[in-house]
Tab-separated table of C-alpha atoms and ligand atoms in Angstrom:
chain	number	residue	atom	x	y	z
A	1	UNK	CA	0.000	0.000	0.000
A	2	UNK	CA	1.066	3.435	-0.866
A	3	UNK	CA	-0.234	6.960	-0.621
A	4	UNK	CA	0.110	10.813	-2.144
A	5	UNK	CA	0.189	13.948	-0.657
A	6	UNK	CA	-0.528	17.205	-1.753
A	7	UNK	CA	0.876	20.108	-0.259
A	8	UNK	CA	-1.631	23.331	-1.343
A	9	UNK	CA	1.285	26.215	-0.357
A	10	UNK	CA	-1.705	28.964	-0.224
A	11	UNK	CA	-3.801	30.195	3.010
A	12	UNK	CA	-5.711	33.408	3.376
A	13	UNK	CA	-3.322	34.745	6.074
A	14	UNK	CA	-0.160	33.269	8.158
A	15	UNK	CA	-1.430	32.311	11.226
A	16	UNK	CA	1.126	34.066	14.272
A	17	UNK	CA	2.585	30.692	15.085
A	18	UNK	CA	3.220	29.075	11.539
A	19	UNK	CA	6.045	27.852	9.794
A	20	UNK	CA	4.800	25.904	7.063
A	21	UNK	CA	5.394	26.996	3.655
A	22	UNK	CA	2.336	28.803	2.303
A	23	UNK	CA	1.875	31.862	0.400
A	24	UNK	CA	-2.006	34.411	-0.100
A	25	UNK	CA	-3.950	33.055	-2.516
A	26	UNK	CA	-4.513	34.579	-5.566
A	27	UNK	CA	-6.428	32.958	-8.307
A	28	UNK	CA	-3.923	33.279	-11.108
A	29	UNK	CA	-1.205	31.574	-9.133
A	30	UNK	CA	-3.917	28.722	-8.198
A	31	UNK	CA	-4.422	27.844	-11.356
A	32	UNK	CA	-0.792	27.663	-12.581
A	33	UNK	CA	-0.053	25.675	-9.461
A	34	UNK	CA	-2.914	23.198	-10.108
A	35	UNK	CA	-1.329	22.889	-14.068
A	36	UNK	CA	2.326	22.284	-12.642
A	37	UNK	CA	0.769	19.329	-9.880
A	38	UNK	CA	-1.110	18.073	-12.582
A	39	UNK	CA	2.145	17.437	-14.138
A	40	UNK	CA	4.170	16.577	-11.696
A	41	UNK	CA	1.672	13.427	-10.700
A	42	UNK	CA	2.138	12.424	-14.486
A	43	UNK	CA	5.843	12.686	-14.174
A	44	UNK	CA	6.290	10.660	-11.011
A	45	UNK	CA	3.191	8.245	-10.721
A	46	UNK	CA	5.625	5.382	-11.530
A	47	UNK	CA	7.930	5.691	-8.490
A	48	UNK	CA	4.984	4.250	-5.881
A	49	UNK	CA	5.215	0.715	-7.096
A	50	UNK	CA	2.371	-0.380	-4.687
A	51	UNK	CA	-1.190	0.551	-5.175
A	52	UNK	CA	-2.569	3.857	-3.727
A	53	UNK	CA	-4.577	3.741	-0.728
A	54	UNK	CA	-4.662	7.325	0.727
A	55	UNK	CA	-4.900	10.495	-0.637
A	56	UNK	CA	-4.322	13.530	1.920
A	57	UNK	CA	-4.311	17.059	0.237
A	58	UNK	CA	-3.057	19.185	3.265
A	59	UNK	CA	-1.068	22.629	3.273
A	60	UNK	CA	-1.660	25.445	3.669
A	61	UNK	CA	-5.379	25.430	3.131
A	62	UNK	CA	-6.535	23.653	0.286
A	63	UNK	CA	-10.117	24.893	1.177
A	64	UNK	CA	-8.306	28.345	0.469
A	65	UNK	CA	-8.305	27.534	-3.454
A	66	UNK	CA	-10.814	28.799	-5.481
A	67	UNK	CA	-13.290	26.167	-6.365
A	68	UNK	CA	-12.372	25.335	-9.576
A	69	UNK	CA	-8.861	24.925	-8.966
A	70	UNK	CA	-9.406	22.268	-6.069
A	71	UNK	CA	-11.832	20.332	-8.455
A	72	UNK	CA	-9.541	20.388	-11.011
A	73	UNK	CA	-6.427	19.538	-8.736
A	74	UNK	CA	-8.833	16.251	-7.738
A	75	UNK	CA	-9.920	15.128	-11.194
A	76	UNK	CA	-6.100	14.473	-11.902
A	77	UNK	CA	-5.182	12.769	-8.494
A	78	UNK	CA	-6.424	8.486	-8.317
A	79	UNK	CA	-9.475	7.900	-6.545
A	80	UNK	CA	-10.431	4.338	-7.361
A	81	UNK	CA	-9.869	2.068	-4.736
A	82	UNK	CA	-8.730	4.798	-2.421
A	83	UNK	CA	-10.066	3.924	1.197
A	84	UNK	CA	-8.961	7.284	3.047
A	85	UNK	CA	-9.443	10.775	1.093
A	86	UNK	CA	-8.466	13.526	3.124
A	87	UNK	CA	-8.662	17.224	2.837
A	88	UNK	CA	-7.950	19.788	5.097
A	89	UNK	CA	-10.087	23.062	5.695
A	90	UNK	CA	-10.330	26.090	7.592
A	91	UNK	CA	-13.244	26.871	9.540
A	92	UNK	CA	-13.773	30.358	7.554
A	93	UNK	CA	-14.191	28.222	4.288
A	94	UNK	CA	-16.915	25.867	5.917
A	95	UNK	CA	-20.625	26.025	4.461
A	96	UNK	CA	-23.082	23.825	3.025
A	97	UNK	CA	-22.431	25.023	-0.404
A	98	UNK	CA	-18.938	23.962	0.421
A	99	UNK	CA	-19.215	20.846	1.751
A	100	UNK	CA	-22.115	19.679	-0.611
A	101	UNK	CA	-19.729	20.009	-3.456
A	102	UNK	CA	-16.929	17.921	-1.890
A	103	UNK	CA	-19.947	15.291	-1.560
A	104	UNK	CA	-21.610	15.254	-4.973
A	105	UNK	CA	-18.065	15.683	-7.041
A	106	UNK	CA	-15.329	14.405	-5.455
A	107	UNK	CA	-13.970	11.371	-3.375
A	108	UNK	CA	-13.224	12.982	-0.378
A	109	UNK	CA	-14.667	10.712	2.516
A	110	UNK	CA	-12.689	12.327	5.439
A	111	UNK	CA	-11.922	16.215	6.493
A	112	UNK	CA	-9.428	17.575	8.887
A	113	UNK	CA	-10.282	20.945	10.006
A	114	UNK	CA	-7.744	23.058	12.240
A	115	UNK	CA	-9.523	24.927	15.396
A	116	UNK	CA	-6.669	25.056	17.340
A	117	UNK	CA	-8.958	27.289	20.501
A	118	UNK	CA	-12.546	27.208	21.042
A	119	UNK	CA	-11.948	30.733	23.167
A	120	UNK	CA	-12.471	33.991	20.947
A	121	UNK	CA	-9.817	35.734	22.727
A	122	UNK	CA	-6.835	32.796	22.223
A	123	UNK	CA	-8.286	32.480	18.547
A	124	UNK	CA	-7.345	36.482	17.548
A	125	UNK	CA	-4.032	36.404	19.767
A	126	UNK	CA	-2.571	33.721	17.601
A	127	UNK	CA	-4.204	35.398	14.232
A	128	UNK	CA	-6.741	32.733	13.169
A	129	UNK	CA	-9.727	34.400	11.052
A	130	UNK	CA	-12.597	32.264	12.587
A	131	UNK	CA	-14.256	32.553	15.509
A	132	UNK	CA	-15.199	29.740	18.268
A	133	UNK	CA	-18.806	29.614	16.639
A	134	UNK	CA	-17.565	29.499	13.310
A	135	UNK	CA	-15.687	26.612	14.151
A	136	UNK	CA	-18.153	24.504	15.963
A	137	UNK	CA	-20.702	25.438	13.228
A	138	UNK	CA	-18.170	24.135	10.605
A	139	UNK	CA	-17.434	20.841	12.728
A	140	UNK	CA	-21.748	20.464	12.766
A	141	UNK	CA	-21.996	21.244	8.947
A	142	UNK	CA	-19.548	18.772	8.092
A	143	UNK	CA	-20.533	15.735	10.709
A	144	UNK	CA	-24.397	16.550	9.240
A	145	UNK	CA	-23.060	15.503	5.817
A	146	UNK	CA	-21.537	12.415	7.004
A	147	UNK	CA	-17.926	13.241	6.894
A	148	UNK	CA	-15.534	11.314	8.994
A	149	UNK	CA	-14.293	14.319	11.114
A	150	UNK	CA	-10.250	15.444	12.251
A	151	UNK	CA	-10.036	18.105	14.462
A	152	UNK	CA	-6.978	19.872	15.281
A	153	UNK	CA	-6.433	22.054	18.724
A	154	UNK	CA	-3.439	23.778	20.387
A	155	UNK	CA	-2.041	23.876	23.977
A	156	UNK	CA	0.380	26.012	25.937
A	157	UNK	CA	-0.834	28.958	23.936
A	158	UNK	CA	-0.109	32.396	25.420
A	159	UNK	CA	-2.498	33.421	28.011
A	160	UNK	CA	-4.136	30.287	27.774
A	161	UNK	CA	-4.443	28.656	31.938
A	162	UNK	CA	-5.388	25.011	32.285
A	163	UNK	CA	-9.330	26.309	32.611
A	164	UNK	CA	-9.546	27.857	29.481
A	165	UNK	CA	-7.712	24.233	27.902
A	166	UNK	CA	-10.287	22.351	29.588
A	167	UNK	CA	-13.278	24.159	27.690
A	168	UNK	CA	-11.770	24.004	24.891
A	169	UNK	CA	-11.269	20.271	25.077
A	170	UNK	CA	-14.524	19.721	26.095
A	171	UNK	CA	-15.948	21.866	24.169
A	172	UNK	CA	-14.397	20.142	20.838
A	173	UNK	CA	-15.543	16.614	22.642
A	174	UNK	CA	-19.324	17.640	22.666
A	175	UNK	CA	-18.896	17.779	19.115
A	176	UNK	CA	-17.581	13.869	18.929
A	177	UNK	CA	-15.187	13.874	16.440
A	178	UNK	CA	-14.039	11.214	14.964
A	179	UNK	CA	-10.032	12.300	15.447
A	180	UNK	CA	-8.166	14.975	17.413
A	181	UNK	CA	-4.918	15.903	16.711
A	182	UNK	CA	-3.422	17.851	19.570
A	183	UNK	CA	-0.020	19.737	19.992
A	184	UNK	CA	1.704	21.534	22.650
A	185	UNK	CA	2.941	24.809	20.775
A	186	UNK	CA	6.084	25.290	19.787
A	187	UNK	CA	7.659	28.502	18.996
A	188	UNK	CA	9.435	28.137	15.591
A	189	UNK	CA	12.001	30.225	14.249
A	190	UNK	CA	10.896	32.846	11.902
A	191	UNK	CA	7.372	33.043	12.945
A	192	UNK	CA	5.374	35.937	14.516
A	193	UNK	CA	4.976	34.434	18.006
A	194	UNK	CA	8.636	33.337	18.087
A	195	UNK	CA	9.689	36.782	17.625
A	196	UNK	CA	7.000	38.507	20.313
A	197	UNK	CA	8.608	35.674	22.597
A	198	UNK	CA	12.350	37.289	22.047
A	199	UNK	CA	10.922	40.337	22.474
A	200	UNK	CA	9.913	39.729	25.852
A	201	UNK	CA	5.639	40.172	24.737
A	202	UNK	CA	4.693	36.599	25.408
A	203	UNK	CA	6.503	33.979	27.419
A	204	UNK	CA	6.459	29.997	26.979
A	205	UNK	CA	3.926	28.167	28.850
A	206	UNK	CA	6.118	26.347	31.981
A	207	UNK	CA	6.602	22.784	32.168
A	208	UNK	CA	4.212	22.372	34.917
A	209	UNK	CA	1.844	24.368	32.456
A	210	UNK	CA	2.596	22.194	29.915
A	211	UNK	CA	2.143	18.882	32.164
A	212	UNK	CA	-0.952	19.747	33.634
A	213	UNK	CA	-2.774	20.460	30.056
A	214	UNK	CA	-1.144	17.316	28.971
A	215	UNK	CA	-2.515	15.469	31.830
A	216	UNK	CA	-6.331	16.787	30.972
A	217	UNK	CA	-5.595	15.871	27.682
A	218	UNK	CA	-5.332	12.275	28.059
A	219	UNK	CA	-7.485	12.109	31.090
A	220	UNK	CA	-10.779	14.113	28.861
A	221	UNK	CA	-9.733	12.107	25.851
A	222	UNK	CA	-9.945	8.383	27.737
A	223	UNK	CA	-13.059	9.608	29.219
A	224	UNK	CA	-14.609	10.635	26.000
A	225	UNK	CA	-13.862	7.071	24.029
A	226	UNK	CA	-10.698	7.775	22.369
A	227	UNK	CA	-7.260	5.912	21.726
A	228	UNK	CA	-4.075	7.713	22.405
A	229	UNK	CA	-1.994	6.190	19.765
A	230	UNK	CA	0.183	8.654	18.639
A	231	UNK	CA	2.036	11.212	20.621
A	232	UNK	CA	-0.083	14.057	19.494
A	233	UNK	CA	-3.359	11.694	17.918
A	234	UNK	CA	-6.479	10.520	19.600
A	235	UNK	CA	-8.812	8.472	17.736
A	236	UNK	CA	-11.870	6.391	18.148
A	237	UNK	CA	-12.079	3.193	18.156
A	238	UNK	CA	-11.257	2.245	13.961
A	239	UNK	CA	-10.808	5.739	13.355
A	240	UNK	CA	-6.855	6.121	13.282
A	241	UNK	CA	-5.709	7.894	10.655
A	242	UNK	CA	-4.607	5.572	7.729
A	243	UNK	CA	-2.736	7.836	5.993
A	244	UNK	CA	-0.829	9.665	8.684
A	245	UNK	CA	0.039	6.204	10.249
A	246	UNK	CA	1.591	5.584	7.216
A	247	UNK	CA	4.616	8.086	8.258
A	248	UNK	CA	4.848	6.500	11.439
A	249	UNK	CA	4.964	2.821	10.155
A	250	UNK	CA	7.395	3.927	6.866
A	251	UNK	CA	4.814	3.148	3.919
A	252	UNK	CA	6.017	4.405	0.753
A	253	UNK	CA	4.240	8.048	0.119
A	254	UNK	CA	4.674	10.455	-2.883
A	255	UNK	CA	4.328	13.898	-2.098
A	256	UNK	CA	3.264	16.370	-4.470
A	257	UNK	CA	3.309	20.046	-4.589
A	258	UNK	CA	6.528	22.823	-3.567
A	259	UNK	CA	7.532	21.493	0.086
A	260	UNK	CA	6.322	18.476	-0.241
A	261	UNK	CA	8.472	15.326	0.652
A	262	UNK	CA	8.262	12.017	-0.657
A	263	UNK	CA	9.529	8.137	0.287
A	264	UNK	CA	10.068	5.545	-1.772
A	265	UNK	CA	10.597	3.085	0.531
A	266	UNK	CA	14.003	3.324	0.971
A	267	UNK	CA	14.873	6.922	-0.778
A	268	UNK	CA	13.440	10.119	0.260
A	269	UNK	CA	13.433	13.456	-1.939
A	270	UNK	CA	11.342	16.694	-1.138
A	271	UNK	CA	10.323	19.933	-3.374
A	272	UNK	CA	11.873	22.828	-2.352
A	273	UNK	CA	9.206	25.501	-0.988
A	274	UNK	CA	9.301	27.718	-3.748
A	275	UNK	CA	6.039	28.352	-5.596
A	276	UNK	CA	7.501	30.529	-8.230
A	277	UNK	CA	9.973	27.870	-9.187
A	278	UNK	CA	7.696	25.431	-9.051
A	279	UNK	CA	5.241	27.171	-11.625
A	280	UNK	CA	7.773	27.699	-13.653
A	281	UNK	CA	8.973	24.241	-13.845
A	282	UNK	CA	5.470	23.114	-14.432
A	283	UNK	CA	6.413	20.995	-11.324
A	284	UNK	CA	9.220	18.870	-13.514
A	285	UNK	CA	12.368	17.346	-12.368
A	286	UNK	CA	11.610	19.616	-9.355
A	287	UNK	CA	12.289	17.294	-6.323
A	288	UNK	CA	15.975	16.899	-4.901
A	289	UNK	CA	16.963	13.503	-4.192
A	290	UNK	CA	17.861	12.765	-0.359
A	291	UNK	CA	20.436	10.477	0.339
A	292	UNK	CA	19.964	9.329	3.814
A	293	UNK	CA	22.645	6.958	5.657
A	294	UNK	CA	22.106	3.551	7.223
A	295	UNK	CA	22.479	5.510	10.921
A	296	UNK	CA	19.496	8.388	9.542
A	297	UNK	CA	17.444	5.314	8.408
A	298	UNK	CA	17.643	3.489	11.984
A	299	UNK	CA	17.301	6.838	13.528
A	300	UNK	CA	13.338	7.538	11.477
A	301	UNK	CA	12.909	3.696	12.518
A	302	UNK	CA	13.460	4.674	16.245
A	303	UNK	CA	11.883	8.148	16.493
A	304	UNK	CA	8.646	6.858	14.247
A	305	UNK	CA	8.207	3.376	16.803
A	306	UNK	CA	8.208	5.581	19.658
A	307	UNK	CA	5.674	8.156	18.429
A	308	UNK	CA	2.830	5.657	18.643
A	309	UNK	CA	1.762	2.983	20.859
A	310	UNK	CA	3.012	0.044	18.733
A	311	UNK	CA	6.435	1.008	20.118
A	312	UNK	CA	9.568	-0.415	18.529
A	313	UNK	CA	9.175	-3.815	17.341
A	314	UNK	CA	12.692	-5.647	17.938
A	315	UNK	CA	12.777	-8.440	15.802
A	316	UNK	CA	11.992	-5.864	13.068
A	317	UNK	CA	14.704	-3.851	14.146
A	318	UNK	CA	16.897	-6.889	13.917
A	319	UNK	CA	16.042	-7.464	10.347
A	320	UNK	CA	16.159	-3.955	9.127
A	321	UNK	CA	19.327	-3.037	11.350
A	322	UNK	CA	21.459	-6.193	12.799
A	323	UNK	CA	21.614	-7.858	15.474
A	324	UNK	CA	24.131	-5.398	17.522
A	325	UNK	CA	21.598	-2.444	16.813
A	326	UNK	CA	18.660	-4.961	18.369
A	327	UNK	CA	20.910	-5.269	21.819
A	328	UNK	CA	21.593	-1.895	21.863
A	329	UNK	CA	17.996	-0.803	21.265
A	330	UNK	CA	16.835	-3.281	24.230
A	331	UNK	CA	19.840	-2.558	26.561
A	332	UNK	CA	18.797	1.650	26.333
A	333	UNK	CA	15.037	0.410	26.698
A	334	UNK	CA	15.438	-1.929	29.700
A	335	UNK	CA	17.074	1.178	31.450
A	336	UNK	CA	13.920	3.154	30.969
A	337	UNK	CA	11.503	-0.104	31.468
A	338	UNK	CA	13.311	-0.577	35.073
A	339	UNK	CA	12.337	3.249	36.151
A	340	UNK	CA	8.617	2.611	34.821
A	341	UNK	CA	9.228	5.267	31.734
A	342	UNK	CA	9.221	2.640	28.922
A	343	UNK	CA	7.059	-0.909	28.640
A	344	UNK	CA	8.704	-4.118	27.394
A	345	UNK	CA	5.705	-6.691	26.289
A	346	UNK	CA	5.677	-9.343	23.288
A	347	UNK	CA	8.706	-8.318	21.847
A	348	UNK	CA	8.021	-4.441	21.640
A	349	UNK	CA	8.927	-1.679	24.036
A	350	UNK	CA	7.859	1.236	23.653
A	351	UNK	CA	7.112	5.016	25.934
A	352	UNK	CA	4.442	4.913	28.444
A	353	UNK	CA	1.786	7.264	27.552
A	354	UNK	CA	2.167	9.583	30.822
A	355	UNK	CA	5.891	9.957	29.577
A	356	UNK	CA	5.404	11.216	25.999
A	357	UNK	CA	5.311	14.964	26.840
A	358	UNK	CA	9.010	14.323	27.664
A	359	UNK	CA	9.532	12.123	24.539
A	360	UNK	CA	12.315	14.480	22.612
A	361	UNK	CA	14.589	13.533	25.964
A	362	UNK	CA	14.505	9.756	25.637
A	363	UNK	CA	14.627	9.180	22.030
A	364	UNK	CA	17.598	11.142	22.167
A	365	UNK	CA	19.164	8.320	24.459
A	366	UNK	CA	18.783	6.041	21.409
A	367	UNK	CA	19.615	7.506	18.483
A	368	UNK	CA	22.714	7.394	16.760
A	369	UNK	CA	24.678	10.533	15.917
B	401	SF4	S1	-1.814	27.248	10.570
B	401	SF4	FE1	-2.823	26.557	8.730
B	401	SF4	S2	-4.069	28.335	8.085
B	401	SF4	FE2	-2.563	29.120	9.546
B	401	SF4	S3	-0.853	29.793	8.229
B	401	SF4	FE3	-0.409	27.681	8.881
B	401	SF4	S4	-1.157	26.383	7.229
B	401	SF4	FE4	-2.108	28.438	6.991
């Protein structure tokens, strides 16, 4: 099984505390972008040898393209025998209109919409252009048309106190998704809220901040139904996402669109996030091939496995890696197993789910530099 990703580089606006590679939308630009992915998928459709399962067309904000681009964009891209279709929206974009044409002309069965707040005062601080009603109205207009439904939300934002988390978690809960995808914020370099937080205007939520949310987090979510499964992904039950597990478990993906990455399986390549070059390529001989080393391959192996509850399985690593990287691998784990951080059970270990906050520190312990 394989899958494709599309990476839509427009949004209306740049959200305070984003770094992914998106530019305004204009309509001119849309179109020449959907032209150059159109040919890009021609170009490359032979390098997944397996057959395409998922289809995920995230960004940016693919609901952010004018109609007839994203129908076009979706004409070209598989959709027979494709069991997850995912697109991604904004709540601003949501309406009926909307959503009835993704159900009468196109194969998209599941949508992942980012919320991030269901507080009005959180939602303007970090520049989002929807309010808490818009949102939950969007999450009701697309459950009502039988969408499978992602929601995404944000913790340790500025000003935000473990109260104001809790609505907001429950808030999004009353509205039973079918997924949540939830991150602690991060304050990336080269984004609006990084540079308020050098310049002294917000400050990073503490780690007992941090802990706390995390602990309502899983404590609401278990309560509600859902499966932890992933550091930052909560599903119910037969609800995981296909198509993001595939990242996790290394399935072959081909990733479309300017900084988008691909993997073949054992090679990985990305497009550089340029639009202009892109366009002007007609998305052609566009990605850069990575060459990754047996020690960067073991190192996605480990920091993958310990993302998600499977945990590392070690008679995989043995085949993929050797038999010295297997004792290694168990040797570090039974360290972290003896002080109750890590689990050891039918030949897996993996991080106990009260420990993931703190994840970045004990992969570390295992990785090879
Ligand atoms: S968070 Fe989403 S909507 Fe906001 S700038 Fe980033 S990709 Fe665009």
């Amino acid at each position: 099984m394989a899958g494709i990703y599309v990476h839509v580089p427009f949004c209306h606006a740049k959200c305070a505390y984003c770094d992914f590679y998106s530019k305004p939308v204009h309509a001119a630009d849309a179109e020449k972008y959907v032209i150059a992915l159109i040919n890009e998928l021609a170009a490359r459709r032979n390098e997944l040898s397996e057959s395409v399962k998922t289809v995920y067309i995230g960004g940016g904000t693919p609901s952010s393209l004018p109609a007839r681009s994203l129908l076009r964009l979706m004409e070209a891209l598989p959709s027979d025998g494709i069991t997850e279709y995912t697109i991604e929206v904004n709540p601003e974009d949501v309406s009926h209109k909307f959503v009835d044409m993704l159900k009468k002309h196109t194969p998209v069965n599941r949508i992942s919409m980012g919320v991030q707040s269901l507080r009005d005062d959180e939602l303007r601080y970090i520049g989002r252009r929807h309010s808490a009603k818009q949102a939950i109205d969007a999450a009701n207009i697309i459950k009502g048309a039988g969408f499978s439904l992602s929601l995404d939300l944000i913790y340790g934002l500025p000003g935000q106190t473990a109260g104001s988390w809790q609505f907001s978690l429950d808030s999004l809960l009353a509205l039973t998704p079918e997924h949540l995808s939830c991150y602690l914020l991060s304050y990336e370099p080269g984004t609006r809220l990084n540079a308020m937080r050098l310049s002294g205007k917000v400050t990073e939520a503490p780690d007992s901040l941090a802990a706390d949310m995390y602990d309502i987090l899983t404590s609401a979510t278990a309560r509600a139904g859902y499966r932890h499964y992933e550091i930052s992904n909560f599903a119910l039950p037969g609800h995981e996402a296909v198509h993001n597990s595939s990242y996790w478990n290394l399935t072959p993906y081909l990733g479309l669109g300017p900084g988008a990455h691909s993997f073949g399986g054992h090679d990985r390549s990305y497009n550089p996030s340029d639009l202009k070059g892109y366009i002007e390529a007609s998305g052609i001989g566009f990605a850069i091939k990575e060459t990754e080393t047996d020690a960067e391959r073991f190192n996605d192996f480990i920091i993958t496995s310990l993302r998600t509850t499977n945990g590392i399985d070690l008679e995989r690593c043995r085949v993929l890696f050797g038999e010295d990287r297997q004792r290694l691998v168990s040797a570090t784990a039974g360290q972290f197993v003896k002080s109750g951080i890590m689990w050891l059970a039918d030949g897996k270990t993996g991080i106990c789910e009260k420990h993931w906050l703190r994840s970045d520190s004990i992969m570390v312990e295992f990785i090879e530099v």
